[in-house]
Short mmCIF file of C-alpha atoms in Angstrom, two decimals:
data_model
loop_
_atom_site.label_atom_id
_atom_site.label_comp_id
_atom_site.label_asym_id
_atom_site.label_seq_id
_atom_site.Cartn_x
_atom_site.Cartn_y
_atom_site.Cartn_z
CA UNK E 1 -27.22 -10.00 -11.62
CA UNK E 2 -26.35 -6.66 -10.55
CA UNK E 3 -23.35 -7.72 -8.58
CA UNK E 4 -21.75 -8.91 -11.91
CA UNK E 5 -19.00 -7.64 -13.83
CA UNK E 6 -19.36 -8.28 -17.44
CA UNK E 7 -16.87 -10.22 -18.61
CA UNK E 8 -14.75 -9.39 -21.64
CA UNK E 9 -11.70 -10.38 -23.98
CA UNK E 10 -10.05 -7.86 -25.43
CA UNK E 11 -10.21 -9.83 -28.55
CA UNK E 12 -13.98 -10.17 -28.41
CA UNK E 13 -13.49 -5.98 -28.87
CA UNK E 14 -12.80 -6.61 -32.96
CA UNK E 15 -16.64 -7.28 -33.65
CA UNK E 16 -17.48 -4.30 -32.19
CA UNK E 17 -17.32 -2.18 -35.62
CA UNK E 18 -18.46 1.02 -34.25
CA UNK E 19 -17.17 3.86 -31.82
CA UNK E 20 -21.19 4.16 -30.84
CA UNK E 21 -21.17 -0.03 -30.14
CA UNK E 22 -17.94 0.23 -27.40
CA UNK E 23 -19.67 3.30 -25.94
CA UNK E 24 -22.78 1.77 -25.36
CA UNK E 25 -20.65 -1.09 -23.96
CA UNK E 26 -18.20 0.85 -21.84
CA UNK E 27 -21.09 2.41 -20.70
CA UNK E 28 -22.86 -0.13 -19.23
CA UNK E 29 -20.22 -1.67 -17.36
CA UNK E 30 -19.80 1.24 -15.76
CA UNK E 31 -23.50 1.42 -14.29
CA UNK E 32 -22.36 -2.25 -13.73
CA UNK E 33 -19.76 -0.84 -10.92
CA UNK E 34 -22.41 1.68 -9.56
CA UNK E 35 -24.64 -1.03 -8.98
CA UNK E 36 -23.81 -2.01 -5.87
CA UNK E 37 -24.66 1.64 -4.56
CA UNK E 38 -27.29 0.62 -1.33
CA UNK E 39 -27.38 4.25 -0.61
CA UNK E 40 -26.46 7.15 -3.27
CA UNK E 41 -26.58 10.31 -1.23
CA UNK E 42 -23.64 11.56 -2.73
CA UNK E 43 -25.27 10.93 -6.49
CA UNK E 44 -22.09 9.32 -8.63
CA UNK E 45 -22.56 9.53 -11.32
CA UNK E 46 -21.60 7.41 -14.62
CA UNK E 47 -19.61 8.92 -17.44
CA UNK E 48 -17.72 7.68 -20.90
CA UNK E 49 -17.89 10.80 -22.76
CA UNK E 50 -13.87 11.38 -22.79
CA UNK E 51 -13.42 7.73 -23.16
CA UNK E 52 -10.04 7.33 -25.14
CA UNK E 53 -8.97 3.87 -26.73
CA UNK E 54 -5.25 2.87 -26.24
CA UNK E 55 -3.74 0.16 -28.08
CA UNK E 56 -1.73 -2.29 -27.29
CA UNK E 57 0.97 -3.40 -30.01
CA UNK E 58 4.22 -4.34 -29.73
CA UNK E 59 6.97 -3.57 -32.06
CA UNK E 60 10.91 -3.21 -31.28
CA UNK E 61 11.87 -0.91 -28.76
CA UNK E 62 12.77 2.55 -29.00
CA UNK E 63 16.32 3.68 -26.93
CA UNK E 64 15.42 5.30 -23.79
CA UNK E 65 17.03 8.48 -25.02
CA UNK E 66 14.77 9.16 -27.59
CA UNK E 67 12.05 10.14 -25.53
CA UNK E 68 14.50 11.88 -22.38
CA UNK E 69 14.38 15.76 -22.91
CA UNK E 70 16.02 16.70 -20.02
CA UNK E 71 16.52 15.01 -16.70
CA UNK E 72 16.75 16.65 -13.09
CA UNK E 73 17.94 15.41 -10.12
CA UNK E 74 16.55 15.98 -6.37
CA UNK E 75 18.67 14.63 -3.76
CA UNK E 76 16.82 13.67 -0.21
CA UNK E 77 19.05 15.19 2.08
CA UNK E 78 19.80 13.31 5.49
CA UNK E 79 17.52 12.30 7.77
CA UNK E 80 17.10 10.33 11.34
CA UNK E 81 15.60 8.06 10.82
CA UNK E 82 16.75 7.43 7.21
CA UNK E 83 14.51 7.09 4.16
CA UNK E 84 13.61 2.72 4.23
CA UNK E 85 11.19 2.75 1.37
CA UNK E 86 9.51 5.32 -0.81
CA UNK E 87 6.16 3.91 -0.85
CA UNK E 88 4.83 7.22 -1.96
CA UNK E 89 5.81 10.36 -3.09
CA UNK E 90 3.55 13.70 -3.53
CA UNK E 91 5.18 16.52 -5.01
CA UNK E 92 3.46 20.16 -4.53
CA UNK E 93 4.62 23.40 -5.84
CA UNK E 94 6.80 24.34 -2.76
CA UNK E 95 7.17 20.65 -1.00
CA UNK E 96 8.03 16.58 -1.74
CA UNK E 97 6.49 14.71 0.76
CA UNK E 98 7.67 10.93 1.39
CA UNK E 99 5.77 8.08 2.73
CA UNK E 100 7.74 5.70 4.53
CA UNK E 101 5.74 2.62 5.82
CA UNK E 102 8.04 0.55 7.07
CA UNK E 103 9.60 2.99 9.30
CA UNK E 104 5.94 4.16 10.02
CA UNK E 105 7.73 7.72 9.15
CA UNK E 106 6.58 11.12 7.01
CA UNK E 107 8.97 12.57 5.52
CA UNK E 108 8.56 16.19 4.47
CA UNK E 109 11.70 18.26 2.45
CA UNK E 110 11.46 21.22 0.48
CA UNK E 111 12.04 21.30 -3.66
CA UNK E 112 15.74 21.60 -3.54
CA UNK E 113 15.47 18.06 -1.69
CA UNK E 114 16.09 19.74 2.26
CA UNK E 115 14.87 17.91 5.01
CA UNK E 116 11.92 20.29 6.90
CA UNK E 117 9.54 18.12 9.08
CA UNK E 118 9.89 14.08 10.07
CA UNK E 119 6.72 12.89 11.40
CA UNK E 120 7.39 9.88 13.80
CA UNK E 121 4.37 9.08 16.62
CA UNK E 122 4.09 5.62 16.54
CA UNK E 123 2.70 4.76 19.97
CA UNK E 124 -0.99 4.15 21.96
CA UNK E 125 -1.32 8.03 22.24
CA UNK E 126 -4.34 10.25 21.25
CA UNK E 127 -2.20 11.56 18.75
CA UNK E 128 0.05 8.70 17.85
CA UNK E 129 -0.08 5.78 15.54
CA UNK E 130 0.23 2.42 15.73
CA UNK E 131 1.14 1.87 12.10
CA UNK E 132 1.02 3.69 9.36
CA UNK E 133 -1.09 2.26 6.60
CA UNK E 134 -1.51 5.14 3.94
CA UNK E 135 -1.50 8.93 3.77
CA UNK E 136 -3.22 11.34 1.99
CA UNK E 137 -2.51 15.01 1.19
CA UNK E 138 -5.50 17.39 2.10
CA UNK E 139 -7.03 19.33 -1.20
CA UNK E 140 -5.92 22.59 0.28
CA UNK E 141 -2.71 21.11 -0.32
CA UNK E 142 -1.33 22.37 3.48
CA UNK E 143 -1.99 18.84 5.25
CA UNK E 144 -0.96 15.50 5.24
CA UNK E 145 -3.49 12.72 6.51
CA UNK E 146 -2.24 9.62 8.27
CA UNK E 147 -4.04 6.59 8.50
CA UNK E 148 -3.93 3.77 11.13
CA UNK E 149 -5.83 0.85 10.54
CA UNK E 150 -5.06 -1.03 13.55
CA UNK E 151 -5.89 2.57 15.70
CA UNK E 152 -9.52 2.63 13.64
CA UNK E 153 -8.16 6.16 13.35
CA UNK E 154 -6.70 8.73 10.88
CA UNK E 155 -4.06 11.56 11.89
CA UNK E 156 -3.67 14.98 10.51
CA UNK E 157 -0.47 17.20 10.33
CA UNK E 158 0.35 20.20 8.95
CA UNK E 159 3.36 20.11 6.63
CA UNK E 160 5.86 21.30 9.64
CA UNK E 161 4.70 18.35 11.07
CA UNK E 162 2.62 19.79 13.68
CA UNK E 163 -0.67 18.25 15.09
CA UNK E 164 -3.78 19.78 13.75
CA UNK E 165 -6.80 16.53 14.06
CA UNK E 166 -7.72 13.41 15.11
CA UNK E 167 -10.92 11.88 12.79
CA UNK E 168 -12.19 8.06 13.79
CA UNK E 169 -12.61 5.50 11.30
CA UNK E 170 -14.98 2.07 12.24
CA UNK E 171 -13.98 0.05 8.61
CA UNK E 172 -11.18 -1.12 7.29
CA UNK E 173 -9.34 0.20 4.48
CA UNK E 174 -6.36 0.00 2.80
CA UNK E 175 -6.08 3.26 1.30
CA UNK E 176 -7.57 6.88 0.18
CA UNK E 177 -7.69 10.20 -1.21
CA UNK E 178 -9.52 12.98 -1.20
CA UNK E 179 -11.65 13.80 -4.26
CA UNK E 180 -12.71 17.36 -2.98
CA UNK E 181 -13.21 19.13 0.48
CA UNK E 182 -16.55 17.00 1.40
CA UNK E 183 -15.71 13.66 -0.22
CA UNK E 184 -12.78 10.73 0.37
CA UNK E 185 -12.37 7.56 -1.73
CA UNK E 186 -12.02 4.77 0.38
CA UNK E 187 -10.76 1.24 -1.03
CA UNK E 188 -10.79 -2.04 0.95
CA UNK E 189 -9.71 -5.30 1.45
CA UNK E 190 -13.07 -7.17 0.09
CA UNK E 191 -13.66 -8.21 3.63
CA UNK E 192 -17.11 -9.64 3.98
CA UNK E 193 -17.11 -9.63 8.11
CA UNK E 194 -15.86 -6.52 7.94
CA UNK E 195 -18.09 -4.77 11.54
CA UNK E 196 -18.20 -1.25 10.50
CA UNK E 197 -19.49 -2.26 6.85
CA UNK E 198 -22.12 -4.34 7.96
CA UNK E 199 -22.98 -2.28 10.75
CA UNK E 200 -23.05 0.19 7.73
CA UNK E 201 -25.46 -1.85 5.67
CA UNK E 202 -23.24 -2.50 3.32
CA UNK E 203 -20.46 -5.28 3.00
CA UNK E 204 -20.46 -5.74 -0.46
CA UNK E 205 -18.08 -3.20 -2.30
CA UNK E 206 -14.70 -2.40 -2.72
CA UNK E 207 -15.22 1.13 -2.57
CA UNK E 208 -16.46 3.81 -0.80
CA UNK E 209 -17.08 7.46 -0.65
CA UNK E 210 -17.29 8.81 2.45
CA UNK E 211 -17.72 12.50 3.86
CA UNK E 212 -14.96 14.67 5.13
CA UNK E 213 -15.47 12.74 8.72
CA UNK E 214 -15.31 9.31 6.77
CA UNK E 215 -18.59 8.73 7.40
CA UNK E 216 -19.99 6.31 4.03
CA UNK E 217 -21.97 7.53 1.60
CA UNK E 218 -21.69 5.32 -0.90
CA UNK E 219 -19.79 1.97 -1.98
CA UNK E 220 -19.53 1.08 -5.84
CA UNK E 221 -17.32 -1.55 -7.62
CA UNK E 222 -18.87 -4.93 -6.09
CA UNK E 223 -17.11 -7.63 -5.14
CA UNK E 224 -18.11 -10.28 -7.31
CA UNK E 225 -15.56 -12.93 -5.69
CA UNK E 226 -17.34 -12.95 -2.29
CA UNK E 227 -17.19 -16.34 -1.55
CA UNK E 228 -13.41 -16.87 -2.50
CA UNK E 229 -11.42 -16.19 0.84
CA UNK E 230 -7.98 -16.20 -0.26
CA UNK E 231 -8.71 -13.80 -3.48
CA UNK E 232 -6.96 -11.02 -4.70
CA UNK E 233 -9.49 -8.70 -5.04
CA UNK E 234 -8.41 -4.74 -3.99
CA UNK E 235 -8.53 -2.37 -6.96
CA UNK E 236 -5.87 -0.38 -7.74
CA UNK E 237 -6.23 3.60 -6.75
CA UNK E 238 -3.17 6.19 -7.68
CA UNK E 239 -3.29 9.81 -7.86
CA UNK E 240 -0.88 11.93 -9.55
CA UNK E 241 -1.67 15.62 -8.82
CA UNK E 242 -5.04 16.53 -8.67
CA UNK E 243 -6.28 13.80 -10.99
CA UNK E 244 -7.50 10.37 -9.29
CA UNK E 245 -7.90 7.15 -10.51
CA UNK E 246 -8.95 3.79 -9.77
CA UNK E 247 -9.59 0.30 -11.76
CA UNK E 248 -10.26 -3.20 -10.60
CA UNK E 249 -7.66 -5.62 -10.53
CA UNK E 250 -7.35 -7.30 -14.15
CA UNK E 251 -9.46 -4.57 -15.70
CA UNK E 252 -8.93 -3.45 -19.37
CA UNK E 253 -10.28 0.54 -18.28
CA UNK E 254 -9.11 3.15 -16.05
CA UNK E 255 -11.93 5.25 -14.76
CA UNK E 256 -11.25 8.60 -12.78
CA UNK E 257 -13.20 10.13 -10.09
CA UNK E 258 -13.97 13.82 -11.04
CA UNK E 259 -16.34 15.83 -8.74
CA UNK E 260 -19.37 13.09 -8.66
CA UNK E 261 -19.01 11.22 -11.50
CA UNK E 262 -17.41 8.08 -12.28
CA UNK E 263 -15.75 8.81 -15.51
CA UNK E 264 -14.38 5.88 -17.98
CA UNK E 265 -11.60 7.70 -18.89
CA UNK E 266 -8.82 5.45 -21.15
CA UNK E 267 -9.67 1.89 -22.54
CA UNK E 268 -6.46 -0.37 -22.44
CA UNK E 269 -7.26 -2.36 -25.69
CA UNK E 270 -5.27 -5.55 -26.06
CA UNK E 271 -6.81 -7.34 -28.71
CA UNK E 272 -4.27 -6.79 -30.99
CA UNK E 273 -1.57 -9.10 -28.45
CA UNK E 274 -4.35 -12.02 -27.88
CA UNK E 275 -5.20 -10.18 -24.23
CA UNK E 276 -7.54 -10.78 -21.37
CA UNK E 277 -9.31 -8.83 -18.77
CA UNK E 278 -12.29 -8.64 -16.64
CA UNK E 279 -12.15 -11.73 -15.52
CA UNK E 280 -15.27 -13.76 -14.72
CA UNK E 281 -17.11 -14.66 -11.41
CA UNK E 282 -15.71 -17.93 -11.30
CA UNK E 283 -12.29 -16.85 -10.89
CA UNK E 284 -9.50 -18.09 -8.81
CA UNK E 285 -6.06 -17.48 -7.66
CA UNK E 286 -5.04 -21.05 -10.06
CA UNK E 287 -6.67 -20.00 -13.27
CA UNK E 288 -5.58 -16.41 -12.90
CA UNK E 289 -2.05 -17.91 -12.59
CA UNK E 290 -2.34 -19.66 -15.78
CA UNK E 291 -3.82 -16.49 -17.36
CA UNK E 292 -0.84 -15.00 -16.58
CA UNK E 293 1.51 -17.61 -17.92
CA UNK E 294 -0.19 -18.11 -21.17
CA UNK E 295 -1.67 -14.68 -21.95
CA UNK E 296 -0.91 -10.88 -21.93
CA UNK E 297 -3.09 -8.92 -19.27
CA UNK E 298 -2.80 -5.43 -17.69
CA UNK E 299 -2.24 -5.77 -14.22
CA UNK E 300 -3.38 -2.33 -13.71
CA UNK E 301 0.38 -0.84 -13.27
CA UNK E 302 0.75 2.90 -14.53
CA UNK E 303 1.75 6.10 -13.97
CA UNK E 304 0.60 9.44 -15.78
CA UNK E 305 1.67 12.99 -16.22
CA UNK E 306 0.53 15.78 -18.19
CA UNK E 307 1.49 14.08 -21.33
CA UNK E 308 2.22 10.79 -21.36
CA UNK E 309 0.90 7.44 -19.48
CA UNK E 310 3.68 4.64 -18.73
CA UNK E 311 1.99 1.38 -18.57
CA UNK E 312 3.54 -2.17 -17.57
CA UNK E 313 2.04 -4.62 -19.80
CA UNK E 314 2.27 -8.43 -18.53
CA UNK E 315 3.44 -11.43 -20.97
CA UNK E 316 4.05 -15.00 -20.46
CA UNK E 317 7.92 -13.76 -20.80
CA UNK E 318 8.30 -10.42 -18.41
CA UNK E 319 6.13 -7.33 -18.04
CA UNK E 320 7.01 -4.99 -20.69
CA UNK E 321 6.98 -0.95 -20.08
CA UNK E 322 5.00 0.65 -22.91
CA UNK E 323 4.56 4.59 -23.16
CA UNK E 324 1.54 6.21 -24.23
CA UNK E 325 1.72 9.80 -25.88
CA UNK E 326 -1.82 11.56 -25.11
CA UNK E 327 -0.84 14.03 -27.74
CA UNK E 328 -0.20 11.69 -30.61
CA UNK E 329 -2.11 8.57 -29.65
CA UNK E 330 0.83 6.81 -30.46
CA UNK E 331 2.13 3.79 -28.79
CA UNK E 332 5.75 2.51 -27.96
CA UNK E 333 7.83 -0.51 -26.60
CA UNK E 334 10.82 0.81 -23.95
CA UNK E 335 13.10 -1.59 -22.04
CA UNK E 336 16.06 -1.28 -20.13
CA UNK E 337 18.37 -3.40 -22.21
CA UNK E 338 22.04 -1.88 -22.39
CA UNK E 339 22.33 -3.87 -26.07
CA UNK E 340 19.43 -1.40 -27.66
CA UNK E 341 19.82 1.86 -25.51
CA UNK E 342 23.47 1.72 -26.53
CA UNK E 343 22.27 2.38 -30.18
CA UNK E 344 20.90 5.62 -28.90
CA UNK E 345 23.87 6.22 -26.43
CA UNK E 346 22.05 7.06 -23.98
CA UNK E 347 22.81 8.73 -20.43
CA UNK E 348 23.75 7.66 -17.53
CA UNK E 349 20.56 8.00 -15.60
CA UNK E 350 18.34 7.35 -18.84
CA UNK E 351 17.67 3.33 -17.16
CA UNK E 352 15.67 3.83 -14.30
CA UNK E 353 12.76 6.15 -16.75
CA UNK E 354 11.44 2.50 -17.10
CA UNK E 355 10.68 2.29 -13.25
CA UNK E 356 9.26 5.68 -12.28
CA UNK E 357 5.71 5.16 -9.96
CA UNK E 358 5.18 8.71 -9.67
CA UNK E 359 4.95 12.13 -11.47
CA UNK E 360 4.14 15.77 -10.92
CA UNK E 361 3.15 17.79 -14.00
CA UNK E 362 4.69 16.82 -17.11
CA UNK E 363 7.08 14.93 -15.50
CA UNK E 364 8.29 11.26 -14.82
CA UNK E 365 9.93 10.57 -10.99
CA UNK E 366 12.04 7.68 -10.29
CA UNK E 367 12.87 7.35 -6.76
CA UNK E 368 16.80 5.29 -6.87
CA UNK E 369 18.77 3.91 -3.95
CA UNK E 370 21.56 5.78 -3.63
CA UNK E 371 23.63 2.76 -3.45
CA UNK E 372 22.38 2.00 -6.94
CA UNK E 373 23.71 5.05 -8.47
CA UNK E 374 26.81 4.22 -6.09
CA UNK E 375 27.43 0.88 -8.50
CA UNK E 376 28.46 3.37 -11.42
CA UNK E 377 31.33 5.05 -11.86
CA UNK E 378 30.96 8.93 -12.74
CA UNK E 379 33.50 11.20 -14.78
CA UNK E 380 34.24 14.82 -13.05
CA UNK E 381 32.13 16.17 -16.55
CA UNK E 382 29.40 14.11 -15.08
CA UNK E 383 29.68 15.27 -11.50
CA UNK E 384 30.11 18.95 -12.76
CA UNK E 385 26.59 18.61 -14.38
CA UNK E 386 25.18 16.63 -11.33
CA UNK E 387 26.82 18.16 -8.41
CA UNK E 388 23.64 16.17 -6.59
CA UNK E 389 25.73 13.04 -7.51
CA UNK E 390 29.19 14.45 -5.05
CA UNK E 391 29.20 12.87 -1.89
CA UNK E 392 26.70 10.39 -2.62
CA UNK E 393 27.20 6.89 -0.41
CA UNK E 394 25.46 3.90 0.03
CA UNK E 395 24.15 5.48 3.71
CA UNK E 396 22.38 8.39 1.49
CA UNK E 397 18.63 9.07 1.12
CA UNK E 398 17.36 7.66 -2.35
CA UNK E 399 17.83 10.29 -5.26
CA UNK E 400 15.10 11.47 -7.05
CA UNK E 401 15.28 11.51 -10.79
CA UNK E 402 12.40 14.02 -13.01
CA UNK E 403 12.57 12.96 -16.49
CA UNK E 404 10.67 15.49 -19.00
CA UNK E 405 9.76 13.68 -22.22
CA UNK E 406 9.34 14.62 -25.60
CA UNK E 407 7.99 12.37 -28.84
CA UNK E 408 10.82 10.11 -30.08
CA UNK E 409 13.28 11.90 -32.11
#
């Protein structure tokens, strides 16, 4: 059945006793997720050449401050309206750009954390919104797409928030990113009735490329739980700088789109912790429930930089944070326990590394409610070395903390 996703356990991984047996494996799942390609114009291609395995064992964890090298802070400076939620953040070399969804709002500062532009058009307009979904920055890096489901329509500004395009959409989507100048990455909602898929001739994916006028070209990663209404089913997408991922929910690999090829890029190994992933067909929201109170999955939560990959792995007990060094291969169990980071007296902002959802470069970002940092108390030597922190109340912008990490010490 083309449409199928092979199923596997992570243990089932140990009786595969050669690199050239997992290869051949990886491989073929991946044609798996190009099967459901009605149309290939844009010819994606299937890699697992730079295939790396990661695995997952747990042993005690290592105090926060091992890893921290050095730690920078970017405060958001004021804003009307003010910052709600960061629900994401792009850093370029000259701007931090904030996504706000549930003030509908773009906010745009420069490095040192100055407000520049606020975009803020929610109306019925030409060039307004009426709710702001996801947005994407252009590959020229000068541009900031907006996307409005409900207006079948996405937005472009400039980064001084000026008006520059309006392109129509006719499907529904729940993100995207630009993989080059020609080509977007569409993911959706698994929506069967969806019009302006089956008008497409194809209803069956979860993904799509589309051209530069998104315009389809091709769908990949089929939905194998088509007739389950109420299922989970939208894959996970994230792109830190120019490198863009995506993996189904559940799954045990993270594959990255470069140029056109789908490339099976770092295999999340878990049989060493009795994991599961991939789950079968016959899935449903009850047995994935007790999956995930009896067994350790990856739920498909990371973020990468240049050097590392910070993974939340999930047990019966909590979901642990577990860094992965891409220089040493090496593996390691973090937590934000005061009773083992005070072994390694660590600093004051050293806690939130275990919660940062974005990066640029070789860095970790943690975006922190100022009223958060306004629960501590700070000494004037602290202050002195954090002048970010003076000032500071609970009616701030969040504060952005960079964390550049080394191998434990």
């Amino acid at each position: 059945d083309l449409h199928s996703f092979p199923t596997r356990r992570s243990s089932d991984l140990r009786t595969m006793k050669t690199k050239l047996s997992f290869s051949i494996f990886t491989f073929f799942a991946i044609c798996i997720l190009l099967s459901g390609c009605s149309q290939n114009r844009s010819g994606l291609k299937a890699s697992d050449h730079n295939l790396t395995k990661i695995s997952i064992e747990y042993q005690d964890p290592t105090p926060l401050n091992k890893f921290i090298e050095n730690t920078k802070l970017v405060r958001l400076g004021e804003t009307d309206p003010l910052i709600g939620n960061i629900d994401n953040l792009i850093v370029t070399k000259d701007k931090i750009v904030v996504t706000d969804a549930k003030n509908s709002t773009i906010f745009i500062f420069d490095t040192t954390g100055k407000n520049t532009a606020v975009i803020n058009r929610q109306g019925r307009g030409p060039i307004e919104y009426l709710g702001l979904d996801y947005a994407a920055l252009t590959p020229d890096g000068e541009k900031i797409a907006l996307h409005d489901n409900l207006g079948k329509k996405v937005l472009i500004f400039d980064l001084d928030g000026n008006f520059i395009e309006k392109k129509n959409v006719d499907f529904w989507f729940s993100s995207f990113e630009y993989i080059d100048d020609n080509h977007i990455l569409c993911i959706t909602y698994g929506a069967q009735n969806d019009l302006g898929l089956v008008k497409n001739g194809d209803s069956k994916n979860l993904a799509y490329i589309t051209d530069s006028d998104f315009k389809i070209e091709n769908g990949f990663l089929p939905n194998i739980y088509t007739d389950k209404q109420y299922m989970h089913v939208t894959p996970h997408m994230k792109k830190f700088d120019s490198t863009l991922y995506v993996n189904p929910n559940f799954c045990d690999t993270l594959y990255r789109i470069s140029g056109n090829t789908l490339e099976a890029l770092y295999h999340v190994d878990m049989s060493k912790v009795d994991g599961v992933a991939n789950f079968e067909a016959d899935m449903t929201n009850e047995k994935i429930a007790s999956a995930l109170a009896n067994k350790t999955t990856f739920p498909g939560i990371f973020t990468a930089n240049d050097n590392f990959l910070l993974m939340k792995i999930s047990t019966p007990e909590s979901n642990r944070p577990m860094l992965w060094s891409k220089k040493s291969g090496k593996i390691y169990t973090l937590t934000d326990d005061p009773r083992i980071n005070a072994q390694g007296e660590c600093g004051i902002f050293d806690f939130h590394m275990t919660t940062c959802a974005f990066s640029h470069a070789d860095r970790f970002i943690a975006a922190v409610p100022a009223y958060i940092l306004n629960m501590g108390t700070y000494t004037e030597q602290v202050l002195k070395e954090y002048p970010e922190m003076v000032g500071l109340s609970d009616e701030s912008n969040p504060m952005l903390i960079f964390y550049k990490l080394r191998e434990p010490i």
